[in-house]
């Protein structure tokens, strides 16, 4: 049987360059490495007296957040401003969507204002793909989180943070702990970790917070936290996504913490130089205790800082404005 024609990847243009950033699934390793390399070039911008580069001057970016956000919305806004783009962040609650205007009509109206990029967060899985399919030629779409599906820039900033601490991906054992069933972050991390070729990914969760066939995800499944973090290089804790849970998947948050909460004592079984990550927001005393969240192995706030550089790289690539040498800072990997 002969293979049919390859399905074009909506995210890439004819030359294989990033046009939209919707999911990390299907993106080639070389492109992920290119994004990580270019992100390193943007890290130094935050240390400049004037925290700006002129790469996207004249471009207009619209932030459309139909779901709440602290980190993603603000770091996208800062990233666009540091690239010298003009940014508008639509206040959805005060917009005409509340009067029944459809998503497509909202887009068409913003396109009429010559917007070059939409950054979209939406509760529906597939919302960013839908917008990309309907966007005018030359308009890019970045998925800032869609339902349970994907959060690609979170996945990228997590890979960037791991690489800055660990260097090579190949020997790493990475444990992803918590509400994997509802987590778009876990899905994006898993796709990237597999493409980047880590030695092992462990999914550590109660059975009720895993998909029906977790082994099919190509990761080792553990239902015991101590076993899951033993000898791990990287531990990624996830938030319980109460807003996406239907039915009683957990007895109580207290009991969840007793079984799956990360404490100093449980962390002791990981490698001595293991790092602890969390995409935020943290529920202290539910996913982890404060000693771990604020402890020496936590890189949680570093993830937030790195998010600006990574989002600058993704935006610049999608807008066709990447000139890494222009922003390269000596000594940055
Ligand atoms: N990590 C993350 O997506 O955080 P926010 O919901 O605050 O954007």
Short mmCIF file of N, CA, C and O in Angstrom, two decimals, residues 216-293:
data_model
loop_
_atom_site.label_atom_id
_atom_site.label_comp_id
_atom_site.label_asym_id
_atom_site.label_seq_id
_atom_site.Cartn_x
_atom_site.Cartn_y
_atom_site.Cartn_z
N UNK A 216 -0.95 4.35 26.00
CA UNK A 216 -0.86 4.70 24.57
C UNK A 216 -0.14 6.04 24.38
O UNK A 216 0.23 6.41 23.27
N UNK A 217 0.05 6.80 25.46
CA UNK A 217 0.72 8.10 25.35
C UNK A 217 2.24 7.94 25.26
O UNK A 217 2.97 8.92 25.11
N UNK A 218 2.72 6.70 25.38
CA UNK A 218 4.17 6.46 25.24
C UNK A 218 4.95 6.87 26.48
O UNK A 218 6.11 7.25 26.37
N UNK A 219 4.31 6.81 27.62
CA UNK A 219 4.98 7.18 28.87
C UNK A 219 4.75 6.07 29.89
O UNK A 219 3.82 5.26 29.74
N UNK A 220 5.60 6.03 30.93
CA UNK A 220 5.40 5.07 32.02
C UNK A 220 4.35 5.63 32.97
O UNK A 220 4.39 6.83 33.28
N UNK A 221 3.43 4.81 33.40
CA UNK A 221 2.35 5.28 34.27
C UNK A 221 2.60 4.80 35.70
O UNK A 221 2.91 3.62 35.92
N UNK A 222 2.52 5.70 36.68
CA UNK A 222 2.69 5.35 38.10
C UNK A 222 1.51 5.89 38.89
O UNK A 222 1.06 7.01 38.64
N UNK A 223 1.06 5.12 39.84
CA UNK A 223 -0.01 5.59 40.72
C UNK A 223 0.52 5.87 42.13
O UNK A 223 -0.26 6.05 43.06
N UNK A 224 1.83 5.86 42.27
CA UNK A 224 2.46 6.09 43.57
C UNK A 224 3.50 7.20 43.41
O UNK A 224 4.41 7.10 42.58
N UNK A 225 3.34 8.27 44.19
CA UNK A 225 4.21 9.44 44.00
C UNK A 225 5.67 9.12 44.29
O UNK A 225 6.56 9.54 43.54
N UNK A 226 5.94 8.36 45.36
CA UNK A 226 7.34 8.06 45.70
C UNK A 226 8.04 7.31 44.57
O UNK A 226 9.15 7.62 44.19
N UNK A 227 7.32 6.34 44.01
CA UNK A 227 7.88 5.57 42.89
C UNK A 227 8.03 6.49 41.67
O UNK A 227 9.04 6.44 40.97
N UNK A 228 7.07 7.36 41.48
CA UNK A 228 7.08 8.23 40.30
C UNK A 228 8.22 9.24 40.29
O UNK A 228 8.73 9.59 39.23
N UNK A 229 8.63 9.73 41.46
CA UNK A 229 9.68 10.76 41.47
C UNK A 229 11.07 10.16 41.76
O UNK A 229 12.06 10.88 41.67
N UNK A 230 11.12 8.85 42.06
CA UNK A 230 12.42 8.25 42.40
C UNK A 230 13.42 8.43 41.25
O UNK A 230 13.13 8.14 40.11
N UNK A 231 14.58 9.01 41.58
CA UNK A 231 15.67 9.23 40.62
C UNK A 231 15.28 10.13 39.44
O UNK A 231 15.95 10.13 38.40
N UNK A 232 14.22 10.89 39.59
CA UNK A 232 13.82 11.80 38.49
C UNK A 232 14.76 13.00 38.44
O UNK A 232 15.28 13.45 39.47
N UNK A 233 14.98 13.52 37.23
CA UNK A 233 15.78 14.74 37.03
C UNK A 233 14.89 15.98 37.07
O UNK A 233 15.34 17.06 37.43
N UNK A 234 13.66 15.79 36.63
CA UNK A 234 12.72 16.92 36.51
C UNK A 234 11.37 16.44 37.03
O UNK A 234 10.90 15.36 36.64
N UNK A 235 10.76 17.25 37.91
CA UNK A 235 9.41 16.91 38.42
C UNK A 235 8.49 18.07 38.07
O UNK A 235 8.73 19.21 38.50
N UNK A 236 7.49 17.78 37.27
CA UNK A 236 6.54 18.82 36.86
C UNK A 236 5.22 18.55 37.58
O UNK A 236 4.57 17.53 37.34
N UNK A 237 4.83 19.45 38.47
CA UNK A 237 3.57 19.31 39.19
C UNK A 237 2.47 20.05 38.41
O UNK A 237 2.72 21.11 37.84
N UNK A 238 1.27 19.49 38.39
CA UNK A 238 0.16 20.11 37.66
C UNK A 238 -0.94 20.52 38.64
O UNK A 238 -1.14 19.87 39.66
N UNK A 239 -1.66 21.55 38.25
CA UNK A 239 -2.80 22.02 39.06
C UNK A 239 -4.00 21.09 38.86
O UNK A 239 -4.23 20.59 37.75
N UNK A 240 -4.76 20.90 39.93
CA UNK A 240 -6.05 20.21 39.78
C UNK A 240 -7.00 21.15 39.05
O UNK A 240 -7.29 22.24 39.53
N UNK A 241 -7.47 20.74 37.88
CA UNK A 241 -8.30 21.62 37.04
C UNK A 241 -9.78 21.44 37.41
O UNK A 241 -10.54 20.84 36.65
N UNK A 242 -10.14 21.94 38.58
CA UNK A 242 -11.51 21.79 39.08
C UNK A 242 -12.54 22.26 38.06
O UNK A 242 -13.63 21.68 37.94
N UNK A 243 -12.21 23.35 37.34
CA UNK A 243 -13.19 23.93 36.42
C UNK A 243 -13.51 23.02 35.23
O UNK A 243 -14.50 23.21 34.54
N UNK A 244 -12.64 22.02 34.98
CA UNK A 244 -12.90 21.11 33.85
C UNK A 244 -13.38 19.73 34.31
O UNK A 244 -13.63 18.85 33.50
N UNK A 245 -13.49 19.53 35.64
CA UNK A 245 -13.88 18.20 36.14
C UNK A 245 -15.39 18.06 36.13
O UNK A 245 -16.11 18.96 36.55
N UNK A 246 -15.83 16.91 35.62
CA UNK A 246 -17.26 16.59 35.69
C UNK A 246 -17.42 15.41 36.64
O UNK A 246 -16.82 14.36 36.41
N UNK A 247 -18.17 15.59 37.70
CA UNK A 247 -18.35 14.49 38.65
C UNK A 247 -17.26 14.49 39.70
O UNK A 247 -16.32 15.29 39.66
N UNK A 248 -17.37 13.55 40.62
CA UNK A 248 -16.43 13.49 41.76
C UNK A 248 -15.26 12.59 41.39
O UNK A 248 -15.34 11.37 41.49
N UNK A 249 -14.18 13.20 40.93
CA UNK A 249 -13.00 12.42 40.54
C UNK A 249 -12.04 12.25 41.71
O UNK A 249 -11.12 11.45 41.65
N UNK A 250 -12.26 13.04 42.78
CA UNK A 250 -11.36 12.99 43.93
C UNK A 250 -12.17 12.96 45.21
O UNK A 250 -13.20 13.62 45.31
N UNK A 251 -11.70 12.21 46.22
CA UNK A 251 -12.42 12.24 47.50
C UNK A 251 -12.37 13.62 48.13
O UNK A 251 -13.41 14.19 48.48
N UNK A 252 -11.18 14.21 48.27
CA UNK A 252 -11.05 15.56 48.81
C UNK A 252 -9.66 16.07 48.48
O UNK A 252 -8.75 15.28 48.20
N UNK A 253 -9.48 17.39 48.53
CA UNK A 253 -8.15 17.96 48.26
C UNK A 253 -7.16 17.51 49.33
O UNK A 253 -5.98 17.28 49.05
N UNK A 254 -7.64 17.39 50.56
CA UNK A 254 -6.78 16.95 51.66
C UNK A 254 -6.23 15.56 51.37
O UNK A 254 -5.03 15.30 51.47
N UNK A 255 -7.12 14.66 50.95
CA UNK A 255 -6.69 13.28 50.67
C UNK A 255 -5.76 13.26 49.45
O UNK A 255 -4.80 12.50 49.41
N UNK A 256 -6.06 14.10 48.47
CA UNK A 256 -5.19 14.17 47.29
C UNK A 256 -3.78 14.56 47.72
O UNK A 256 -2.80 13.95 47.30
N UNK A 257 -3.68 15.57 48.58
CA UNK A 257 -2.36 16.01 49.05
C UNK A 257 -1.64 14.89 49.80
O UNK A 257 -0.44 14.70 49.66
N UNK A 258 -2.40 14.14 50.59
CA UNK A 258 -1.78 13.03 51.34
C UNK A 258 -1.13 12.02 50.40
O UNK A 258 -0.09 11.45 50.69
N UNK A 259 -1.74 11.82 49.22
CA UNK A 259 -1.24 10.79 48.30
C UNK A 259 -0.32 11.35 47.21
O UNK A 259 0.64 10.71 46.82
N UNK A 260 -0.65 12.54 46.71
CA UNK A 260 0.07 13.05 45.53
C UNK A 260 0.70 14.43 45.73
O UNK A 260 1.27 14.98 44.79
N UNK A 261 0.60 14.99 46.91
CA UNK A 261 1.21 16.29 47.16
C UNK A 261 2.72 16.16 47.33
O UNK A 261 3.20 15.22 47.98
N UNK A 262 3.47 17.09 46.74
CA UNK A 262 4.93 17.01 46.83
C UNK A 262 5.40 17.73 48.09
O UNK A 262 5.11 18.91 48.31
N UNK A 263 6.13 16.97 48.92
CA UNK A 263 6.71 17.51 50.15
C UNK A 263 8.23 17.33 50.07
O UNK A 263 8.72 16.57 49.23
N UNK A 264 8.96 17.98 50.97
CA UNK A 264 10.42 17.82 51.02
C UNK A 264 10.80 16.35 51.20
O UNK A 264 11.73 15.85 50.58
N UNK A 265 10.04 15.67 52.05
CA UNK A 265 10.34 14.27 52.35
C UNK A 265 10.18 13.40 51.09
O UNK A 265 11.02 12.57 50.78
N UNK A 266 9.13 13.64 50.31
CA UNK A 266 8.92 12.85 49.09
C UNK A 266 9.92 13.23 48.00
O UNK A 266 10.35 12.40 47.21
N UNK A 267 10.28 14.51 47.98
CA UNK A 267 11.24 14.99 46.99
C UNK A 267 12.63 14.38 47.21
O UNK A 267 13.44 14.28 46.29
N UNK A 268 12.87 13.91 48.43
CA UNK A 268 14.21 13.37 48.77
C UNK A 268 14.56 12.13 47.94
O UNK A 268 15.73 11.78 47.81
N UNK A 269 13.56 11.47 47.35
CA UNK A 269 13.87 10.26 46.56
C UNK A 269 14.27 10.61 45.11
O UNK A 269 14.74 9.75 44.38
N UNK A 270 14.06 11.87 44.71
CA UNK A 270 14.47 12.29 43.37
C UNK A 270 15.99 12.49 43.35
O UNK A 270 16.65 12.44 44.40
N UNK A 271 16.56 12.74 42.16
CA UNK A 271 18.01 13.02 42.08
C UNK A 271 18.30 14.25 42.94
O UNK A 271 17.47 15.17 43.03
N UNK A 272 19.50 14.34 43.54
CA UNK A 272 19.80 15.49 44.41
C UNK A 272 19.71 16.83 43.68
O UNK A 272 19.42 17.85 44.30
N UNK A 273 19.95 16.82 42.36
CA UNK A 273 19.89 18.08 41.62
C UNK A 273 18.59 18.20 40.80
O UNK A 273 18.52 18.98 39.85
N UNK A 274 17.58 17.44 41.20
CA UNK A 274 16.30 17.50 40.47
C UNK A 274 15.69 18.90 40.59
O UNK A 274 15.82 19.55 41.64
N UNK A 275 15.04 19.34 39.52
CA UNK A 275 14.32 20.62 39.59
C UNK A 275 12.82 20.35 39.68
O UNK A 275 12.33 19.32 39.20
N UNK A 276 12.12 21.29 40.34
CA UNK A 276 10.66 21.18 40.51
C UNK A 276 10.00 22.31 39.72
O UNK A 276 10.37 23.49 39.88
N UNK A 277 9.03 21.92 38.89
CA UNK A 277 8.36 22.91 38.04
C UNK A 277 6.84 22.87 38.29
O UNK A 277 6.30 21.88 38.77
N UNK A 278 6.19 23.95 37.92
CA UNK A 278 4.72 24.02 37.98
C UNK A 278 4.32 25.16 37.04
O UNK A 278 4.92 26.24 37.11
N UNK A 279 3.34 24.93 36.16
CA UNK A 279 2.98 26.00 35.22
C UNK A 279 2.26 27.18 35.89
O UNK A 279 2.19 28.26 35.31
N UNK A 280 1.74 26.95 37.10
CA UNK A 280 0.96 27.97 37.79
C UNK A 280 -0.46 28.02 37.22
O UNK A 280 -0.68 27.59 36.09
N UNK A 281 -1.42 28.53 37.97
CA UNK A 281 -1.30 28.92 39.37
C UNK A 281 -1.19 27.69 40.28
O UNK A 281 -1.79 26.66 40.01
N UNK A 282 -0.42 27.85 41.37
CA UNK A 282 -0.23 26.74 42.33
C UNK A 282 -1.38 26.76 43.34
O UNK A 282 -1.78 27.83 43.80
N UNK A 283 -1.85 25.59 43.69
CA UNK A 283 -2.71 25.47 44.88
C UNK A 283 -1.83 24.92 45.99
O UNK A 283 -1.56 23.71 46.06
N UNK A 284 -1.34 25.83 46.83
CA UNK A 284 -0.44 25.41 47.92
C UNK A 284 -1.20 24.51 48.90
O UNK A 284 -2.34 24.77 49.23
N UNK A 285 -0.51 23.45 49.31
CA UNK A 285 -1.17 22.50 50.22
C UNK A 285 -2.08 21.52 49.50
O UNK A 285 -2.72 20.68 50.14
N UNK A 286 -2.15 21.61 48.18
CA UNK A 286 -2.93 20.64 47.40
C UNK A 286 -1.97 19.87 46.46
O UNK A 286 -1.84 18.65 46.57
N UNK A 287 -1.28 20.61 45.58
CA UNK A 287 -0.32 19.93 44.70
C UNK A 287 1.07 19.83 45.36
O UNK A 287 1.81 18.89 45.10
N UNK A 288 1.41 20.81 46.14
CA UNK A 288 2.73 20.80 46.80
C UNK A 288 2.66 21.71 48.02
O UNK A 288 1.79 22.58 48.10
N UNK A 289 3.58 21.48 48.95
CA UNK A 289 3.58 22.40 50.09
C UNK A 289 4.51 23.58 49.80
O UNK A 289 5.31 23.56 48.86
N UNK A 290 4.39 24.60 50.62
CA UNK A 290 5.11 25.85 50.35
C UNK A 290 6.61 25.69 50.46
O UNK A 290 7.36 26.36 49.76
N UNK A 291 7.06 24.78 51.31
CA UNK A 291 8.52 24.54 51.44
C UNK A 291 9.12 24.13 50.10
O UNK A 291 10.23 24.51 49.77
N UNK A 292 8.37 23.33 49.34
CA UNK A 292 8.86 22.89 48.03
C UNK A 292 8.68 24.00 47.01
O UNK A 292 9.59 24.32 46.24
N UNK A 293 7.50 24.63 47.02
CA UNK A 293 7.21 25.67 46.02
C UNK A 293 8.23 26.82 46.10
O UNK A 293 8.62 27.39 45.08
#
